[in-house]
PDB file of C-alpha atoms in Angstrom:
ATOM      1  CA  UNK A 742     112.519  94.281 129.177  1.00 44.00           C
ATOM      2  CA  UNK A 743     113.431  97.825 129.996  1.00 45.00           C
ATOM      3  CA  UNK A 744     111.580  99.850 132.630  1.00 47.00           C
ATOM      4  CA  UNK A 745     109.365 102.781 131.878  1.00 54.00           C
ATOM      5  CA  UNK A 746     112.238 105.268 132.274  1.00 61.00           C
ATOM      6  CA  UNK A 747     114.240 103.479 129.612  1.00 58.00           C
ATOM      7  CA  UNK A 748     111.279 103.446 127.266  1.00 58.00           C
ATOM      8  CA  UNK A 749     110.815 107.235 127.733  1.00 62.00           C
ATOM      9  CA  UNK A 750     114.484 107.800 127.006  1.00 70.00           C
ATOM     10  CA  UNK A 751     114.247 105.652 123.868  1.00 67.00           C
ATOM     11  CA  UNK A 752     111.210 107.508 122.509  1.00 64.00           C
ATOM     12  CA  UNK A 753     112.849 110.811 123.446  1.00 73.00           C
ATOM     13  CA  UNK A 754     115.954 109.905 121.519  1.00 78.00           C
ATOM     14  CA  UNK A 755     113.918 108.934 118.482  1.00 73.00           C
ATOM     15  CA  UNK A 756     111.998 112.195 118.700  1.00 75.00           C
ATOM     16  CA  UNK A 757     115.163 114.260 118.841  1.00 87.00           C
ATOM     17  CA  UNK A 758     116.723 112.371 115.877  1.00 87.00           C
ATOM     18  CA  UNK A 759     113.542 112.972 113.897  1.00 80.00           C
ATOM     19  CA  UNK A 760     113.669 116.671 114.887  1.00 87.00           C
ATOM     20  CA  UNK A 761     117.203 116.870 113.511  1.00 94.00           C
ATOM     21  CA  UNK A 762     115.942 115.302 110.255  1.00 90.00           C
ATOM     22  CA  UNK A 763     113.175 117.949 110.120  1.00 88.00           C
ATOM     23  CA  UNK A 764     115.767 120.733 110.516  1.00 95.00           C
ATOM     24  CA  UNK A 765     118.090 119.248 107.930  1.00 95.00           C
ATOM     25  CA  UNK A 766     115.246 119.029 105.410  1.00 92.00           C
ATOM     26  CA  UNK A 767     113.989 122.509 106.143  1.00 93.00           C
ATOM     27  CA  UNK A 768     117.464 123.992 105.558  1.00 94.00           C
ATOM     28  CA  UNK A 769     117.776 121.825 102.456  1.00 93.00           C
ATOM     29  CA  UNK A 770     120.853 120.005 103.831  1.00 94.00           C
ATOM     30  CA  UNK A 771     118.717 116.946 102.957  1.00 91.00           C
ATOM     31  CA  UNK A 772     117.348 117.885  99.553  1.00 92.00           C
ATOM     32  CA  UNK A 773     114.331 116.200  97.890  1.00 85.00           C
ATOM     33  CA  UNK A 774     116.596 113.749  96.078  1.00 86.00           C
ATOM     34  CA  UNK A 775     118.462 113.199  99.314  1.00 87.00           C
ATOM     35  CA  UNK A 776     115.435 111.471 100.808  1.00 83.00           C
ATOM     36  CA  UNK A 777     115.576 108.874  98.016  1.00 80.00           C
ATOM     37  CA  UNK A 778     119.283 108.396  98.605  1.00 86.00           C
ATOM     38  CA  UNK A 779     118.776 107.875 102.348  1.00 85.00           C
ATOM     39  CA  UNK A 780     115.913 105.447 101.644  1.00 80.00           C
ATOM     40  CA  UNK A 781     118.139 103.367  99.336  1.00 83.00           C
ATOM     41  CA  UNK A 782     120.945 103.479 101.848  1.00 88.00           C
ATOM     42  CA  UNK A 783     118.773 102.228 104.719  1.00 83.00           C
ATOM     43  CA  UNK A 784     116.945  99.538 102.744  1.00 80.00           C
ATOM     44  CA  UNK A 785     119.812  98.253 100.716  1.00 86.00           C
ATOM     45  CA  UNK A 786     122.738  98.481 103.148  1.00 91.00           C
ATOM     46  CA  UNK A 787     122.134  99.509 106.762  1.00 88.00           C
ATOM     47  CA  UNK A 788     118.909  97.602 107.484  1.00 81.00           C
ATOM     48  CA  UNK A 789     120.168  94.304 105.928  1.00 87.00           C
ATOM     49  CA  UNK A 790     123.355  94.553 108.034  1.00 90.00           C
ATOM     50  CA  UNK A 791     121.268  95.155 111.136  1.00 82.00           C
ATOM     51  CA  UNK A 792     119.045  92.156 110.271  1.00 81.00           C
ATOM     52  CA  UNK A 793     122.016  89.918 109.548  1.00 86.00           C
ATOM     53  CA  UNK A 794     123.735  90.794 112.872  1.00 83.00           C
ATOM     54  CA  UNK A 795     120.540  89.900 114.771  1.00 75.00           C
ATOM     55  CA  UNK A 796     121.123  86.287 113.720  1.00 78.00           C
ATOM     56  CA  UNK A 797     124.490  86.176 115.463  1.00 80.00           C
ATOM     57  CA  UNK A 798     122.848  84.531 118.510  1.00 71.00           C
ATOM     58  CA  UNK A 799     122.495  81.040 119.872  1.00 71.00           C
ATOM     59  CA  UNK A 800     119.279  79.353 118.717  1.00 68.00           C
ATOM     60  CA  UNK A 801     117.428  77.874 121.641  1.00 73.00           C
ATOM     61  CA  UNK A 802     114.238  75.768 121.538  1.00 77.00           C
ATOM     62  CA  UNK A 803     112.202  78.709 122.897  1.00 79.00           C
ATOM     63  CA  UNK A 804     113.620  81.145 120.342  1.00 81.00           C
ATOM     64  CA  UNK A 805     112.857  78.741 117.504  1.00 83.00           C
ATOM     65  CA  UNK A 806     109.234  78.401 118.703  1.00 90.00           C
ATOM     66  CA  UNK A 807     108.947  82.226 118.930  1.00 91.00           C
ATOM     67  CA  UNK A 808     110.317  82.587 115.402  1.00 90.00           C
ATOM     68  CA  UNK A 809     107.766  80.098 113.932  1.00 92.00           C
ATOM     69  CA  UNK A 810     104.867  81.644 115.856  1.00 95.00           C
ATOM     70  CA  UNK A 811     105.637  85.223 114.856  1.00 95.00           C
ATOM     71  CA  UNK A 812     106.036  84.267 111.237  1.00 93.00           C
ATOM     72  CA  UNK A 813     102.606  82.705 110.979  1.00 96.00           C
ATOM     73  CA  UNK A 814     101.063  85.485 113.057  1.00 96.00           C
ATOM     74  CA  UNK A 815     102.536  88.008 110.641  1.00 95.00           C
ATOM     75  CA  UNK A 816     100.983  86.087 107.697  1.00 95.00           C
ATOM     76  CA  UNK A 817      97.625  86.327 109.316  1.00 96.00           C
ATOM     77  CA  UNK A 818      98.037  90.083 110.026  1.00 96.00           C
ATOM     78  CA  UNK A 819      98.954  90.790 106.430  1.00 94.00           C
ATOM     79  CA  UNK A 820      96.036  88.840 104.970  1.00 93.00           C
ATOM     80  CA  UNK A 821      93.681  90.561 107.345  1.00 95.00           C
ATOM     81  CA  UNK A 822      95.104  93.987 106.477  1.00 94.00           C
ATOM     82  CA  UNK A 823      94.638  93.243 102.821  1.00 91.00           C
ATOM     83  CA  UNK A 824      90.940  92.277 103.376  1.00 93.00           C
ATOM     84  CA  UNK A 825      90.460  95.426 105.540  1.00 94.00           C
ATOM     85  CA  UNK A 826      91.715  97.497 102.655  1.00 91.00           C
ATOM     86  CA  UNK A 827      89.109  95.944 100.352  1.00 89.00           C
ATOM     87  CA  UNK A 828      86.125  96.701 102.588  1.00 92.00           C
ATOM     88  CA  UNK A 829      87.214  99.225 105.171  1.00 92.00           C
ATOM     89  CA  UNK A 830      87.517 102.354 103.009  1.00 93.00           C
ATOM     90  CA  UNK A 831      84.444 102.213 100.833  1.00 90.00           C
ATOM     91  CA  UNK A 832      83.033 105.446 102.167  1.00 89.00           C
ATOM     92  CA  UNK A 833      86.275 107.431 101.785  1.00 90.00           C
ATOM     93  CA  UNK A 834      87.104 109.760  98.935  1.00 88.00           C
ATOM     94  CA  UNK A 835      87.807 107.653  95.751  1.00 87.00           C
ATOM     95  CA  UNK A 836      91.155 109.423  95.121  1.00 84.00           C
ATOM     96  CA  UNK A 837      92.250 108.503  98.657  1.00 91.00           C
ATOM     97  CA  UNK A 838      91.059 104.895  98.777  1.00 92.00           C
ATOM     98  CA  UNK A 839      93.975 103.315  96.886  1.00 91.00           C
ATOM     99  CA  UNK A 840      96.542 105.120  99.049  1.00 92.00           C
ATOM    100  CA  UNK A 841      94.799 103.971 102.243  1.00 94.00           C
ATOM    101  CA  UNK A 842      94.484 100.424 101.015  1.00 93.00           C
ATOM    102  CA  UNK A 843      98.212 100.098 100.249  1.00 93.00           C
ATOM    103  CA  UNK A 844      99.319 101.926 103.454  1.00 94.00           C
ATOM    104  CA  UNK A 845      97.265  99.477 105.519  1.00 94.00           C
ATOM    105  CA  UNK A 846      99.275  96.480 104.254  1.00 92.00           C
ATOM    106  CA  UNK A 847     102.553  98.371 104.022  1.00 88.00           C
ATOM    107  CA  UNK A 848     103.617  99.931 107.362  1.00 90.00           C
ATOM    108  CA  UNK A 849     106.959 101.381 108.272  1.00 84.00           C
ATOM    109  CA  UNK A 850     107.790  98.397 110.421  1.00 85.00           C
ATOM    110  CA  UNK A 851     111.154  97.981 108.598  1.00 75.00           C
ATOM    111  CA  UNK A 852     112.714 101.409 108.900  1.00 73.00           C
ATOM    112  CA  UNK A 853     110.982 102.638 112.109  1.00 77.00           C
ATOM    113  CA  UNK A 854     109.859  99.363 113.696  1.00 81.00           C
ATOM    114  CA  UNK A 855     113.227  97.633 113.646  1.00 79.00           C
ATOM    115  CA  UNK A 856     115.165 100.222 115.718  1.00 77.00           C
ATOM    116  CA  UNK A 857     112.230 100.424 118.167  1.00 82.00           C
ATOM    117  CA  UNK A 858     112.140  96.625 118.488  1.00 85.00           C
ATOM    118  CA  UNK A 859     115.935  96.632 119.021  1.00 80.00           C
ATOM    119  CA  UNK A 860     115.747  99.416 121.610  1.00 78.00           C
ATOM    120  CA  UNK A 861     112.928  97.755 123.617  1.00 82.00           C
ATOM    121  CA  UNK A 862     113.719  94.075 123.231  1.00 85.00           C
ATOM    122  CA  UNK A 863     117.370  93.998 122.271  1.00 81.00           C
ATOM    123  CA  UNK A 864     118.947  91.618 119.693  1.00 77.00           C
ATOM    124  CA  UNK A 865     116.175  89.099 120.240  1.00 83.00           C
ATOM    125  CA  UNK A 866     113.681  91.739 119.222  1.00 87.00           C
ATOM    126  CA  UNK A 867     115.617  92.508 116.138  1.00 84.00           C
ATOM    127  CA  UNK A 868     115.642  88.844 115.150  1.00 85.00           C
ATOM    128  CA  UNK A 869     111.908  88.356 115.626  1.00 91.00           C
ATOM    129  CA  UNK A 870     111.203  91.639 113.854  1.00 90.00           C
ATOM    130  CA  UNK A 871     113.196  90.499 110.824  1.00 85.00           C
ATOM    131  CA  UNK A 872     111.075  87.319 110.642  1.00 87.00           C
ATOM    132  CA  UNK A 873     107.884  89.322 111.191  1.00 92.00           C
ATOM    133  CA  UNK A 874     108.759  91.488 108.201  1.00 87.00           C
ATOM    134  CA  UNK A 875     109.066  88.575 105.699  1.00 85.00           C
ATOM    135  CA  UNK A 876     105.283  88.296 104.980  1.00 87.00           C
ATOM    136  CA  UNK A 877     104.921  92.067 105.028  1.00 87.00           C
ATOM    137  CA  UNK A 878     107.541  92.550 102.282  1.00 78.00           C
ATOM    138  CA  UNK A 879     106.054  89.734 100.200  1.00 76.00           C
ATOM    139  CA  UNK A 880     102.479  91.180 100.441  1.00 82.00           C
ATOM    140  CA  UNK A 881     103.889  94.680  99.841  1.00 78.00           C
ATOM    141  CA  UNK A 882     105.175  93.784  96.429  1.00 70.00           C
ATOM    142  CA  UNK A 883     102.277  91.479  95.386  1.00 72.00           C
ATOM    143  CA  UNK A 884      98.799  91.970  96.854  1.00 79.00           C
ATOM    144  CA  UNK A 885      99.689  95.494  98.083  1.00 79.00           C
ATOM    145  CA  UNK A 886     100.913  96.623  94.702  1.00 74.00           C
ATOM    146  CA  UNK A 887      97.740  95.330  93.096  1.00 77.00           C
ATOM    147  CA  UNK A 888      95.932  98.225  94.730  1.00 82.00           C
ATOM    148  CA  UNK A 889      97.889 100.626  92.499  1.00 77.00           C
ATOM    149  CA  UNK A 890      98.148  98.540  89.290  1.00 68.00           C
ATOM    150  CA  UNK A 891      97.097  95.281  87.828  1.00 55.00           C
ATOM    151  CA  UNK A 892     100.568  94.847  86.351  1.00 48.00           C
ATOM    152  CA  UNK A 893     101.878  93.368  89.575  1.00 46.00           C
ATOM    153  CA  UNK A 894     102.930  90.230  87.714  1.00 47.00           C
ATOM    154  CA  UNK A 895     106.181  91.807  86.750  1.00 52.00           C
ATOM    155  CA  UNK A 896     107.279  91.577  90.366  1.00 51.00           C
ATOM    156  CA  UNK A 897     108.547  88.039  90.220  1.00 53.00           C
ATOM    157  CA  UNK A 898     109.403  85.655  93.065  1.00 61.00           C
ATOM    158  CA  UNK A 899     113.051  86.246  92.160  1.00 67.00           C
ATOM    159  CA  UNK A 900     112.657  89.985  92.858  1.00 64.00           C
ATOM    160  CA  UNK A 901     111.061  89.267  96.256  1.00 64.00           C
ATOM    161  CA  UNK A 902     113.683  86.749  97.252  1.00 70.00           C
ATOM    162  CA  UNK A 903     116.520  89.032  96.236  1.00 74.00           C
ATOM    163  CA  UNK A 904     115.215  92.005  98.175  1.00 73.00           C
ATOM    164  CA  UNK A 905     118.120  93.029 100.409  1.00 83.00           C
ATOM    165  CA  UNK A 906     116.178  92.712 103.625  1.00 78.00           C
ATOM    166  CA  UNK A 907     114.651  89.313 102.752  1.00 78.00           C
ATOM    167  CA  UNK A 908     118.056  88.091 101.430  1.00 84.00           C
ATOM    168  CA  UNK A 909     119.581  89.099 104.790  1.00 85.00           C
ATOM    169  CA  UNK A 910     116.969  87.063 106.604  1.00 82.00           C
ATOM    170  CA  UNK A 911     117.505  84.030 104.427  1.00 83.00           C
ATOM    171  CA  UNK A 912     121.277  84.247 104.814  1.00 88.00           C
ATOM    172  CA  UNK A 913     120.941  84.718 108.569  1.00 84.00           C
ATOM    173  CA  UNK A 914     118.657  81.664 108.855  1.00 81.00           C
ATOM    174  CA  UNK A 915     121.230  79.554 107.015  1.00 87.00           C
ATOM    175  CA  UNK A 916     124.059  80.836 109.247  1.00 86.00           C
ATOM    176  CA  UNK A 917     122.081  80.247 112.403  1.00 79.00           C
ATOM    177  CA  UNK A 918     120.663  76.795 111.369  1.00 78.00           C
ATOM    178  CA  UNK A 919     124.004  75.508 110.101  1.00 83.00           C
ATOM    179  CA  UNK A 920     125.972  77.111 112.910  1.00 83.00           C
ATOM    180  CA  UNK A 921     128.426  78.568 110.407  1.00 87.00           C
ATOM    181  CA  UNK A 922     131.093  80.704 112.137  1.00 88.00           C
ATOM    182  CA  UNK A 923     131.397  84.275 110.944  1.00 88.00           C
ATOM    183  CA  UNK A 924     134.898  85.812 110.947  1.00 92.00           C
ATOM    184  CA  UNK A 925     135.338  88.455 113.593  1.00 91.00           C
ATOM    185  CA  UNK A 926     136.359  91.172 111.051  1.00 95.00           C
ATOM    186  CA  UNK A 927     133.184  90.591 109.008  1.00 94.00           C
ATOM    187  CA  UNK A 928     130.991  90.417 112.077  1.00 92.00           C
ATOM    188  CA  UNK A 929     132.376  93.633 113.494  1.00 94.00           C
ATOM    189  CA  UNK A 930     131.954  95.414 110.112  1.00 95.00           C
ATOM    190  CA  UNK A 931     128.378  94.328 109.769  1.00 94.00           C
ATOM    191  CA  UNK A 932     127.611  95.318 113.385  1.00 90.00           C
ATOM    192  CA  UNK A 933     129.183  98.792 112.798  1.00 94.00           C
ATOM    193  CA  UNK A 934     127.110  99.434 109.711  1.00 93.00           C
ATOM    194  CA  UNK A 935     123.938  97.974 111.301  1.00 87.00           C
ATOM    195  CA  UNK A 936     124.336 100.163 114.377  1.00 85.00           C
ATOM    196  CA  UNK A 937     123.659 103.223 112.131  1.00 87.00           C
ATOM    197  CA  UNK A 938     120.065 101.998 111.559  1.00 80.00           C
ATOM    198  CA  UNK A 939     118.365 103.998 114.294  1.00 77.00           C
ATOM    199  CA  UNK A 940     120.050 107.305 113.584  1.00 85.00           C
ATOM    200  CA  UNK A 941     119.837 107.300 109.809  1.00 86.00           C
ATOM    201  CA  UNK A 942     116.304 105.889 109.741  1.00 79.00           C
ATOM    202  CA  UNK A 943     114.998 108.594 112.140  1.00 79.00           C
ATOM    203  CA  UNK A 944     116.716 111.342 110.173  1.00 86.00           C
ATOM    204  CA  UNK A 945     114.919 110.027 107.072  1.00 83.00           C
ATOM    205  CA  UNK A 946     111.555 109.984 108.898  1.00 76.00           C
ATOM    206  CA  UNK A 947     112.139 113.547 110.018  1.00 81.00           C
ATOM    207  CA  UNK A 948     112.895 114.658 106.440  1.00 84.00           C
ATOM    208  CA  UNK A 949     109.536 113.172 105.406  1.00 78.00           C
ATOM    209  CA  UNK A 950     107.683 114.884 108.254  1.00 76.00           C
ATOM    210  CA  UNK A 951     109.163 118.214 107.207  1.00 82.00           C
ATOM    211  CA  UNK A 952     107.289 118.115 103.894  1.00 78.00           C
ATOM    212  CA  UNK A 953     103.892 117.426 105.417  1.00 70.00           C
ATOM    213  CA  UNK A 954     101.062 119.505 103.980  1.00 71.00           C
ATOM    214  CA  UNK A 955      99.411 121.266 107.005  1.00 75.00           C
ATOM    215  CA  UNK A 956      95.991 121.496 105.406  1.00 75.00           C
ATOM    216  CA  UNK A 957      95.829 117.633 105.167  1.00 68.00           C
ATOM    217  CA  UNK A 958      96.533 117.216 108.868  1.00 71.00           C
ATOM    218  CA  UNK A 959      92.844 117.243 109.922  1.00 77.00           C
ATOM    219  CA  UNK A 960      91.294 115.734 106.805  1.00 85.00           C
ATOM    220  CA  UNK A 961      88.616 113.169 107.663  1.00 90.00           C
ATOM    221  CA  UNK A 962      90.241 110.387 105.689  1.00 93.00           C
ATOM    222  CA  UNK A 963      93.707 111.146 107.158  1.00 92.00           C
ATOM    223  CA  UNK A 964      92.379 110.897 110.722  1.00 93.00           C
ATOM    224  CA  UNK A 965      90.380 107.772 109.966  1.00 95.00           C
ATOM    225  CA  UNK A 966      93.446 106.088 108.530  1.00 96.00           C
ATOM    226  CA  UNK A 967      95.575 107.098 111.519  1.00 95.00           C
ATOM    227  CA  UNK A 968      93.007 105.470 113.810  1.00 96.00           C
ATOM    228  CA  UNK A 969      93.068 102.291 111.732  1.00 96.00           C
ATOM    229  CA  UNK A 970      96.885 102.162 111.417  1.00 96.00           C
ATOM    230  CA  UNK A 971      97.841 103.066 114.947  1.00 96.00           C
ATOM    231  CA  UNK A 972      94.940 101.879 117.120  1.00 96.00           C
ATOM    232  CA  UNK A 973      92.407  99.558 115.532  1.00 96.00           C
ATOM    233  CA  UNK A 974      94.767  97.059 113.861  1.00 96.00           C
ATOM    234  CA  UNK A 975      97.157  96.725 116.855  1.00 96.00           C
ATOM    235  CA  UNK A 976      94.178  96.376 119.177  1.00 97.00           C
ATOM    236  CA  UNK A 977      92.795  93.454 117.101  1.00 97.00           C
ATOM    237  CA  UNK A 978      96.235  91.817 117.033  1.00 97.00           C
ATOM    238  CA  UNK A 979      96.461  92.164 120.830  1.00 97.00           C
ATOM    239  CA  UNK A 980      93.016  90.595 121.289  1.00 96.00           C
ATOM    240  CA  UNK A 981      93.842  87.646 119.016  1.00 96.00           C
ATOM    241  CA  UNK A 982      97.172  87.050 120.806  1.00 96.00           C
ATOM    242  CA  UNK A 983      95.579  87.144 124.189  1.00 95.00           C
ATOM    243  CA  UNK A 984      92.805  84.757 123.032  1.00 95.00           C
ATOM    244  CA  UNK A 985      95.406  82.395 121.621  1.00 94.00           C
ATOM    245  CA  UNK A 986      97.672  82.665 124.713  1.00 94.00           C
ATOM    246  CA  UNK A 987     100.693  83.561 122.534  1.00 94.00           C
ATOM    247  CA  UNK A 988     104.103  84.024 124.076  1.00 93.00           C
ATOM    248  CA  UNK A 989     104.291  87.534 125.702  1.00 93.00           C
ATOM    249  CA  UNK A 990     107.400  88.622 123.771  1.00 93.00           C
ATOM    250  CA  UNK A 991     105.867  87.584 120.429  1.00 95.00           C
ATOM    251  CA  UNK A 992     102.564  89.202 121.356  1.00 95.00           C
ATOM    252  CA  UNK A 993     104.051  92.501 122.508  1.00 94.00           C
ATOM    253  CA  UNK A 994     106.484  92.776 119.550  1.00 95.00           C
ATOM    254  CA  UNK A 995     103.661  91.970 117.058  1.00 95.00           C
ATOM    255  CA  UNK A 996     101.378  94.603 118.494  1.00 95.00           C
ATOM    256  CA  UNK A 997     104.084  97.323 118.517  1.00 93.00           C
ATOM    257  CA  UNK A 998     105.169  96.483 114.935  1.00 94.00           C
ATOM    258  CA  UNK A 999     101.569  96.536 113.782  1.00 95.00           C
ATOM    259  CA  UNK A1000     101.193  99.965 115.358  1.00 94.00           C
ATOM    260  CA  UNK A1001     103.798 101.496 113.003  1.00 92.00           C
ATOM    261  CA  UNK A1002     102.970 104.355 110.630  1.00 89.00           C
ATOM    262  CA  UNK A1003     102.425 104.169 106.885  1.00 90.00           C
ATOM    263  CA  UNK A1004     105.482 103.060 104.886  1.00 82.00           C
ATOM    264  CA  UNK A1005     107.445 105.524 102.774  1.00 74.00           C
ATOM    265  CA  UNK A1006     106.831 103.450  99.613  1.00 77.00           C
ATOM    266  CA  UNK A1007     103.196 104.592  99.771  1.00 85.00           C
ATOM    267  CA  UNK A1008     104.209 108.039  98.462  1.00 78.00           C
ATOM    268  CA  UNK A1009     106.638 106.567  95.983  1.00 73.00           C
ATOM    269  CA  UNK A1010     104.146 104.256  94.365  1.00 77.00           C
ATOM    270  CA  UNK A1011     101.356 106.807  94.474  1.00 83.00           C
ATOM    271  CA  UNK A1012     103.570 109.191  92.413  1.00 73.00           C
ATOM    272  CA  UNK A1013     104.705 106.402  90.026  1.00 73.00           C
ATOM    273  CA  UNK A1014     101.172 105.087  89.320  1.00 76.00           C
ATOM    274  CA  UNK A1015      99.395 108.507  89.227  1.00 76.00           C
ATOM    275  CA  UNK A1016      97.809 108.098  92.608  1.00 81.00           C
ATOM    276  CA  UNK A1017      97.194 110.904  95.103  1.00 85.00           C
ATOM    277  CA  UNK A1018     100.838 111.508  96.082  1.00 81.00           C
ATOM    278  CA  UNK A1019     100.153 114.596  98.330  1.00 83.00           C
ATOM    279  CA  UNK A1020      97.569 112.572 100.362  1.00 87.00           C
ATOM    280  CA  UNK A1021      99.996 109.646 100.546  1.00 86.00           C
ATOM    281  CA  UNK A1022     102.684 111.932 101.905  1.00 81.00           C
ATOM    282  CA  UNK A1023     100.275 113.326 104.427  1.00 84.00           C
ATOM    283  CA  UNK A1024      99.284 109.822 105.626  1.00 89.00           C
ATOM    284  CA  UNK A1025     102.932 108.844 106.014  1.00 84.00           C
ATOM    285  CA  UNK A1026     103.902 112.051 107.791  1.00 81.00           C
ATOM    286  CA  UNK A1027     100.862 112.316 110.142  1.00 86.00           C
ATOM    287  CA  UNK A1028     100.956 108.660 111.224  1.00 88.00           C
ATOM    288  CA  UNK A1029     104.704 109.049 111.831  1.00 82.00           C
ATOM    289  CA  UNK A1030     104.179 112.073 114.076  1.00 80.00           C
ATOM    290  CA  UNK A1031     101.285 110.426 115.918  1.00 87.00           C
ATOM    291  CA  UNK A1032     103.183 107.134 116.304  1.00 84.00           C
ATOM    292  CA  UNK A1033     105.458 109.073 118.735  1.00 78.00           C
ATOM    293  CA  UNK A1034     102.445 109.029 121.053  1.00 84.00           C
ATOM    294  CA  UNK A1035     100.880 105.748 119.961  1.00 89.00           C
ATOM    295  CA  UNK A1036     104.057 103.534 120.457  1.00 85.00           C
ATOM    296  CA  UNK A1037     104.729 104.750 124.062  1.00 83.00           C
ATOM    297  CA  UNK A1038     100.985 104.219 124.736  1.00 89.00           C
ATOM    298  CA  UNK A1039     101.151 100.634 123.556  1.00 90.00           C
ATOM    299  CA  UNK A1040     104.389 100.062 125.423  1.00 85.00           C
ATOM    300  CA  UNK A1041     102.749 101.348 128.654  1.00 84.00           C
ATOM    301  CA  UNK A1042      99.802  99.001 128.104  1.00 88.00           C
ATOM    302  CA  UNK A1043     101.876  95.971 127.129  1.00 87.00           C
ATOM    303  CA  UNK A1044     105.037  96.113 129.144  1.00 74.00           C
TER     304      UNK A1044
END
């Protein structure tokens, strides 16, 4: 694991990249439709390549145990997050409740969490993060979507399994388990594309932050959600992991990924299903900004 100086440099780099994204959005170099294009590029191309290359490692007995443990730990985290969404926001404004429920089960662990995991824990962190994200993506398009609409049945198992990120995980598992050799040209190409993940993802996050509504910054519901997303949930995960004596790498990675901000799909679905899109955007932007302090704090506590 890197020392504290390396962690500070990593967070500083992410902050500067996000700042560039803010400037590009403010100058309209990244227009409104550009954010959607960047999101599609990251989710459908760059992130799957990054995930796939994380499986180009030798599977040891310890790594296999870590993979199984983090998968089931993630399942438990997602189910608890869903239950928290049902009971934890009853006193909040009705128009905000649906947004907060969905954003609790759908964090930005994919776009923001993966490069952080890679920067702190290396390729092993990317591999475990990819497995951690499987339950999150399944819950995101099933139980999570049910907060916005009861028509979630149209999201079939086929759609979940063919999601580019989940497909990359499944292909990676097959390659790793069967020890199928990957041609050097293909491996180098995937690695080159996947290496863009951190830069493009943080530019995208910065473009989202640039559109934050200042008046929503100190709203009671916004601050409460930030506390839940960045402090309460990761604290509970840490307590459970310590109580169960879970492997330190799995524990630390799970806590950091749980401490990620609200996912960008929160705003997209709120707009699509006539939810409170401005509040959803504020939750995404504010938790993203505050995560720049929360993630180093968790790193200082855990590492």
